[in-house]
Short mmCIF file of C-alpha atoms in Angstrom, two decimals:
data_model
loop_
_atom_site.label_atom_id
_atom_site.label_comp_id
_atom_site.label_asym_id
_atom_site.label_seq_id
_atom_site.Cartn_x
_atom_site.Cartn_y
_atom_site.Cartn_z
CA MET A 1 138.11 108.97 197.03
CA ALA A 2 141.21 110.27 198.69
CA THR A 3 143.65 107.92 200.25
CA PRO A 4 143.64 108.30 204.02
CA MET A 5 147.20 109.90 205.46
CA LYS A 6 149.36 107.47 207.16
CA ASP A 7 149.50 108.83 210.93
CA VAL A 8 149.37 107.43 214.26
CA VAL A 9 146.92 108.03 217.14
CA ILE A 10 148.27 109.22 220.61
CA SER A 11 146.90 107.56 223.31
CA GLU A 12 145.39 109.80 226.07
CA LYS A 13 147.66 107.83 228.67
CA ALA A 14 150.66 108.98 226.76
CA PRO A 15 153.55 110.93 228.50
CA THR A 16 152.85 114.62 228.65
CA THR A 17 155.86 115.52 230.51
CA LEU A 18 159.88 115.36 230.16
CA LEU A 19 160.90 112.55 231.91
CA LEU A 20 164.38 113.49 232.16
CA GLN A 21 166.07 111.42 234.96
CA LYS A 22 164.52 108.21 233.47
CA HIS A 23 166.37 109.02 229.93
CA ALA A 24 169.53 109.84 231.61
CA ASP A 25 169.28 106.17 233.55
CA PHE A 26 168.24 104.40 230.27
CA ILE A 27 171.30 105.81 228.31
CA ALA A 28 173.65 105.26 231.33
CA ALA A 29 172.76 101.74 231.45
CA TYR A 30 172.50 101.10 227.78
CA GLY A 31 176.39 100.36 227.45
CA THR A 32 176.63 98.40 230.41
CA LYS A 33 174.38 95.79 229.00
CA LYS A 34 176.82 94.19 226.89
CA ASP A 35 175.50 90.73 226.59
CA ASP A 36 172.05 91.53 225.36
CA TYR A 37 171.02 90.75 221.86
CA GLU A 38 170.22 94.36 221.14
CA TYR A 39 173.48 95.45 222.07
CA CYS A 40 175.51 92.77 220.24
CA MET A 41 173.54 93.21 216.90
CA THR A 42 174.42 96.97 216.73
CA GLU A 43 178.00 96.47 216.80
CA TYR A 44 178.22 97.72 213.24
CA LEU A 45 177.36 101.10 214.36
CA ARG A 46 178.75 101.31 217.97
CA MET A 47 180.77 104.56 217.57
CA SER A 48 177.59 106.34 216.41
CA GLY A 49 175.79 104.75 219.10
CA ILE A 50 178.36 105.98 221.26
CA TYR A 51 177.92 109.58 220.16
CA TRP A 52 174.06 109.40 220.35
CA GLY A 53 174.07 108.28 223.96
CA LEU A 54 176.77 110.74 225.18
CA THR A 55 175.36 113.82 223.51
CA ALA A 56 172.01 112.69 224.74
CA LEU A 57 173.58 112.79 228.13
CA SER A 58 175.64 116.17 227.69
CA LEU A 59 172.22 117.96 226.43
CA MET A 60 170.81 116.83 230.02
CA GLY A 61 173.76 117.70 231.73
CA LYS A 62 174.61 113.79 232.80
CA LEU A 63 177.88 113.40 230.78
CA ASP A 64 179.48 112.42 234.01
CA LYS A 65 177.20 109.31 234.34
CA VAL A 66 179.76 107.68 231.73
CA ASP A 67 183.25 106.27 232.18
CA LYS A 68 185.01 108.75 230.07
CA GLN A 69 188.54 106.99 230.20
CA GLU A 70 186.64 103.90 228.79
CA VAL A 71 184.90 105.93 225.87
CA LEU A 72 188.40 107.45 225.20
CA ASP A 73 190.29 104.13 225.18
CA PHE A 74 187.70 102.69 222.55
CA VAL A 75 187.63 105.41 220.43
CA LYS A 76 191.35 105.22 219.96
CA LYS A 77 191.43 101.70 219.43
CA CYS A 78 189.03 102.07 216.36
CA GLN A 79 191.28 104.34 214.41
CA HIS A 80 193.09 102.85 211.77
CA GLU A 81 196.47 103.24 209.99
CA ASN A 82 194.93 105.47 207.36
CA GLY A 83 193.65 107.62 210.01
CA GLY A 84 189.74 106.96 209.51
CA PHE A 85 187.86 105.28 212.18
CA ALA A 86 185.44 102.11 212.55
CA ALA A 87 182.32 101.57 213.96
CA SER A 88 183.94 98.86 216.47
CA LEU A 89 187.25 97.07 216.86
CA GLY A 90 187.92 94.94 213.75
CA HIS A 91 185.51 96.72 211.39
CA ASP A 92 186.81 98.81 208.18
CA PRO A 93 186.84 102.76 208.81
CA HIS A 94 184.29 104.90 207.55
CA LEU A 95 183.27 108.87 206.93
CA LEU A 96 180.15 108.18 209.21
CA TYR A 97 181.88 106.95 212.03
CA THR A 98 185.01 109.32 211.52
CA LEU A 99 182.48 112.25 212.16
CA SER A 100 180.98 110.37 215.03
CA ALA A 101 184.27 109.90 216.82
CA ILE A 102 185.71 113.46 216.54
CA GLN A 103 182.25 114.37 217.57
CA ILE A 104 182.72 112.04 220.98
CA LEU A 105 186.43 113.36 221.31
CA SER A 106 185.12 117.28 221.21
CA LEU A 107 182.37 116.55 223.64
CA TYR A 108 185.21 115.85 226.13
CA ASP A 109 187.64 118.14 224.71
CA ALA A 110 189.88 115.24 224.05
CA VAL A 111 190.77 115.65 220.13
CA ASP A 112 194.36 115.77 221.00
CA CYS A 113 194.45 112.12 222.34
CA ILE A 114 194.28 111.02 218.55
CA ASN A 115 196.45 111.60 215.40
CA SER A 116 194.09 114.39 213.84
CA ASP A 117 196.91 115.02 210.86
CA LYS A 118 195.92 111.30 209.75
CA VAL A 119 192.22 111.85 210.14
CA VAL A 120 192.71 115.02 207.67
CA GLU A 121 194.86 112.87 205.26
CA TYR A 122 192.12 109.97 205.59
CA ILE A 123 189.35 112.43 204.41
CA LYS A 124 191.09 114.04 201.68
CA GLY A 125 191.64 110.75 200.13
CA LEU A 126 188.15 110.22 199.88
CA GLN A 127 187.15 113.24 197.73
CA GLN A 128 186.44 112.58 194.09
CA GLU A 129 187.31 114.91 191.04
CA ASP A 130 183.82 115.90 191.08
CA GLY A 131 183.90 116.92 194.44
CA SER A 132 181.72 114.59 196.09
CA PHE A 133 182.89 111.99 198.69
CA VAL A 134 182.63 108.45 199.12
CA GLY A 135 181.97 106.90 202.45
CA ASP A 136 185.00 104.51 202.34
CA LYS A 137 187.19 102.39 200.05
CA TRP A 138 184.19 100.57 198.63
CA GLY A 139 183.19 104.04 196.88
CA GLU A 140 179.46 104.42 197.51
CA VAL A 141 178.92 108.27 196.78
CA ASP A 142 176.25 110.30 198.86
CA SER A 143 175.31 113.45 200.03
CA LYS A 144 175.68 113.01 203.59
CA PHE A 145 179.35 112.10 203.22
CA SER A 146 179.94 115.70 201.79
CA PHE A 147 178.44 116.85 205.11
CA CYS A 148 180.26 114.17 207.37
CA ALA A 149 183.59 115.48 205.44
CA VAL A 150 183.50 119.12 206.05
CA ALA A 151 181.85 118.46 209.82
CA THR A 152 184.81 116.52 210.81
CA LEU A 153 187.36 118.77 209.19
CA ILE A 154 185.80 122.11 210.78
CA LEU A 155 185.73 120.41 214.30
CA LEU A 156 189.29 119.88 213.62
CA GLY A 157 189.98 123.41 212.56
CA LYS A 158 190.91 122.11 208.95
CA LEU A 159 188.43 122.70 206.52
CA ASP A 160 190.83 124.45 203.88
CA ALA A 161 192.22 120.97 203.37
CA ILE A 162 189.78 120.04 201.00
CA ASP A 163 188.79 121.44 197.61
CA VAL A 164 185.26 123.27 199.42
CA GLU A 165 184.53 124.72 196.03
CA LYS A 166 184.05 121.67 194.16
CA THR A 167 182.27 119.79 196.80
CA ALA A 168 179.72 122.79 197.04
CA GLU A 169 179.21 122.40 193.50
CA PHE A 170 178.19 118.81 193.99
CA VAL A 171 176.10 119.19 196.98
CA LEU A 172 174.19 121.87 194.95
CA SER A 173 173.74 119.72 191.80
CA CYS A 174 171.86 117.49 194.56
CA MET A 175 169.38 119.97 194.92
CA ASN A 176 165.67 119.10 193.53
CA PHE A 177 162.92 121.30 191.75
CA ASP A 178 160.90 121.21 194.89
CA GLY A 179 163.69 123.03 196.98
CA GLY A 180 164.84 119.73 198.45
CA PHE A 181 167.93 117.66 198.53
CA GLY A 182 168.51 113.98 197.52
CA SER A 183 171.35 111.64 198.21
CA ARG A 184 172.87 112.18 194.58
CA PRO A 185 171.65 114.48 191.54
CA ASP A 186 168.45 113.40 190.52
CA SER A 187 167.62 111.27 193.72
CA GLU A 188 164.34 112.15 195.57
CA SER A 189 164.30 114.87 198.24
CA HIS A 190 164.33 113.28 201.73
CA SER A 191 164.45 115.23 205.12
CA GLY A 192 167.60 113.44 205.99
CA GLN A 193 169.75 114.16 203.13
CA ILE A 194 167.84 117.79 203.35
CA TYR A 195 169.64 118.30 206.94
CA CYS A 196 172.96 116.90 205.44
CA CYS A 197 172.98 119.40 202.38
CA VAL A 198 171.49 122.36 204.33
CA GLY A 199 174.24 121.71 207.06
CA PHE A 200 176.82 121.60 204.64
CA LEU A 201 175.87 124.80 203.21
CA ALA A 202 175.83 126.47 206.46
CA ILE A 203 179.43 125.32 207.22
CA THR A 204 180.70 126.42 203.99
CA GLY A 205 178.87 129.89 203.82
CA ARG A 206 176.67 128.93 200.87
CA LEU A 207 173.29 128.92 202.22
CA HIS A 208 172.57 131.75 199.95
CA HIS A 209 172.10 129.01 197.24
CA VAL A 210 168.76 127.75 198.42
CA ASN A 211 165.39 128.99 197.91
CA VAL A 212 164.27 129.10 201.57
CA ASP A 213 160.44 129.48 201.31
CA MET A 214 160.16 126.59 198.87
CA LEU A 215 162.21 124.52 201.01
CA GLY A 216 160.58 125.76 204.14
CA TRP A 217 157.41 125.01 202.99
CA TRP A 218 158.23 121.21 201.69
CA LEU A 219 159.82 120.65 205.31
CA CYS A 220 156.75 122.15 206.99
CA GLU A 221 154.50 119.78 204.69
CA ARG A 222 156.31 117.22 206.81
CA GLN A 223 153.90 117.92 209.76
CA LEU A 224 151.08 115.30 210.21
CA PRO A 225 148.02 115.85 212.03
CA SER A 226 149.37 113.81 215.16
CA GLY A 227 152.00 116.52 215.45
CA GLY A 228 154.76 114.37 214.14
CA LEU A 229 156.90 114.83 211.20
CA ASN A 230 157.83 112.23 208.57
CA GLY A 231 160.80 112.04 206.16
CA ARG A 232 159.22 112.48 202.98
CA PRO A 233 155.52 112.27 201.48
CA GLU A 234 153.12 109.24 202.62
CA LYS A 235 155.44 107.99 205.12
CA LEU A 236 154.67 107.50 209.10
CA PRO A 237 155.95 110.25 211.66
CA ASP A 238 158.82 109.36 213.44
CA VAL A 239 160.65 111.16 216.40
CA CYS A 240 163.79 111.26 214.31
CA TYR A 241 162.54 113.92 212.03
CA SER A 242 162.16 116.28 214.91
CA TRP A 243 165.76 116.54 214.70
CA TRP A 244 166.18 116.32 210.44
CA VAL A 245 163.31 118.49 209.61
CA LEU A 246 163.69 120.98 212.96
CA SER A 247 167.12 121.68 212.63
CA SER A 248 166.97 122.50 208.42
CA LEU A 249 163.83 124.89 209.66
CA LYS A 250 166.05 126.39 212.15
CA ILE A 251 169.35 126.73 209.74
CA ILE A 252 167.05 128.47 207.34
CA GLY A 253 165.26 130.65 209.37
CA ARG A 254 161.77 128.76 209.00
CA LEU A 255 161.26 127.01 212.39
CA HIS A 256 158.48 128.92 213.33
CA TRP A 257 156.47 127.70 210.49
CA ILE A 258 155.56 124.18 212.03
CA ASP A 259 153.03 123.98 214.82
CA LYS A 260 155.21 123.42 217.69
CA ASP A 261 152.60 122.59 220.62
CA LYS A 262 151.51 119.55 218.35
CA LEU A 263 154.94 118.37 217.82
CA VAL A 264 155.89 118.76 221.56
CA GLN A 265 153.01 116.60 222.37
CA PHE A 266 154.09 113.96 219.58
CA ILE A 267 157.73 113.93 221.08
CA LEU A 268 156.73 113.56 224.73
CA ALA A 269 154.37 110.77 223.66
CA CYS A 270 157.10 109.01 222.35
CA GLN A 271 158.86 108.49 225.87
CA ASP A 272 158.45 104.90 227.68
CA ASP A 273 157.45 106.08 231.24
CA GLU A 274 158.48 102.82 232.68
CA THR A 275 162.11 102.30 231.18
CA GLY A 276 162.79 105.90 229.70
CA GLY A 277 163.87 106.59 226.05
CA PHE A 278 162.47 107.58 223.18
CA ALA A 279 161.08 105.64 220.25
CA ASP A 280 160.44 106.39 216.72
CA ARG A 281 156.34 106.39 217.36
CA PRO A 282 154.15 106.21 220.75
CA GLY A 283 154.64 102.75 222.08
CA ASP A 284 157.24 101.16 220.17
CA MET A 285 160.63 100.19 221.55
CA VAL A 286 163.31 102.76 222.81
CA ASP A 287 166.43 103.07 221.74
CA PRO A 288 169.61 105.77 222.04
CA PHE A 289 169.19 107.08 218.42
CA HIS A 290 165.67 108.39 218.85
CA THR A 291 166.40 109.22 222.39
CA LEU A 292 169.11 111.74 221.26
CA PHE A 293 166.92 113.36 218.45
CA GLY A 294 163.67 113.57 220.74
CA LEU A 295 165.79 115.38 222.95
CA ALA A 296 167.05 117.57 220.39
CA GLY A 297 164.23 118.40 218.85
CA LEU A 298 162.88 119.45 222.08
CA SER A 299 165.64 121.88 222.47
CA LEU A 300 165.19 123.29 219.17
CA LEU A 301 161.46 124.06 220.12
CA GLY A 302 162.67 126.05 223.35
CA ASP A 303 162.57 123.42 226.18
CA ASN A 304 164.85 124.68 228.60
CA SER A 305 165.18 121.83 230.80
CA VAL A 306 167.86 120.65 228.01
CA LYS A 307 170.62 122.45 226.84
CA LEU A 308 170.69 124.36 223.64
CA VAL A 309 171.64 122.31 220.72
CA ASN A 310 173.71 123.23 217.81
CA PRO A 311 171.28 122.77 214.71
CA VAL A 312 174.33 121.97 212.17
CA PHE A 313 176.31 119.57 214.43
CA CYS A 314 173.82 117.98 216.83
CA MET A 315 175.92 118.78 220.00
CA PRO A 316 175.23 121.30 222.99
CA GLN A 317 176.00 124.81 221.82
CA GLU A 318 178.39 125.27 224.58
CA THR A 319 180.72 122.99 222.91
CA ILE A 320 180.52 124.43 219.53
CA ASP A 321 181.39 128.02 221.21
CA LYS A 322 184.60 126.61 223.01
CA LEU A 323 185.88 125.30 219.77
CA ASN A 324 185.23 128.86 218.60
CA ILE A 325 183.16 127.55 215.49
CA ARG A 326 180.65 130.04 213.82
CA VAL A 327 177.97 129.02 211.09
CA HIS A 328 175.75 131.31 209.37
CA LEU A 329 172.05 130.82 210.11
CA LEU A 330 169.51 132.11 208.49
CA THR A 331 166.91 134.73 209.59
CA LEU A 332 163.66 136.31 208.36
#
């Protein structure tokens, strides 16, 4: 007897339209509740949280709902002497939060308010002999750090500061027999890691190394009967994979291989029609992380009520155009 597929059931009462104003209000109010338990407990990823919220607002055309100067002051205070950025004040710098900081500054066209040369030096210092990157001084190696490094550098116009060829060799060594990518060589394929590695190859002009049909098939198999996408086999759907999976399919020119209508239905069902915001699955608690990736997924699926999102950087395409950044995406 076959094992039942893990999935969710969408209620007939679930939202079926995009509640943009409620989402804008939810994000704008989130950062004002600094005494809330949830806000205090997410201090360790505050910089990324601000990036998620601001990008969501930007995609909705509502970036002015947040105090720009307050954001810029916070970002500047989080830069350490070595050039890296921390998640919050008093925390250690990390490559993940350094990318988030530069994305925030890029949304505001304000990169010149920090010492970008120090950022470049910080990132160069994290590259290892085999081309891989560690996330911080503690030495964890992960393919997503390679993406963070090149994404940050190209946003700063400094991609040539590192050995790109060596890093590409490492990222390609993380490719698996199923066409996907893991966090390190011989690690399991995962949708989030695939996005990072495919995004890296798009930035560095090396997508020709990808077996696009095999990878596209693996990614399309992440769609469940509910319409939602999961990160790897036998897992529940999660609205954030509406970004990780769809962006990868968009980059390799296979976005049309999934059932668009069913996925849109799933994403919209993850909204809270009272408070605004998106949850991982229908009926769960909403947060800025899933709100951004729900909106970004809808953008990739052609919803014109939100701005066009760039599939590599998860930022409005208009922001990437202003920076004059061009990445090569595959088409059929």
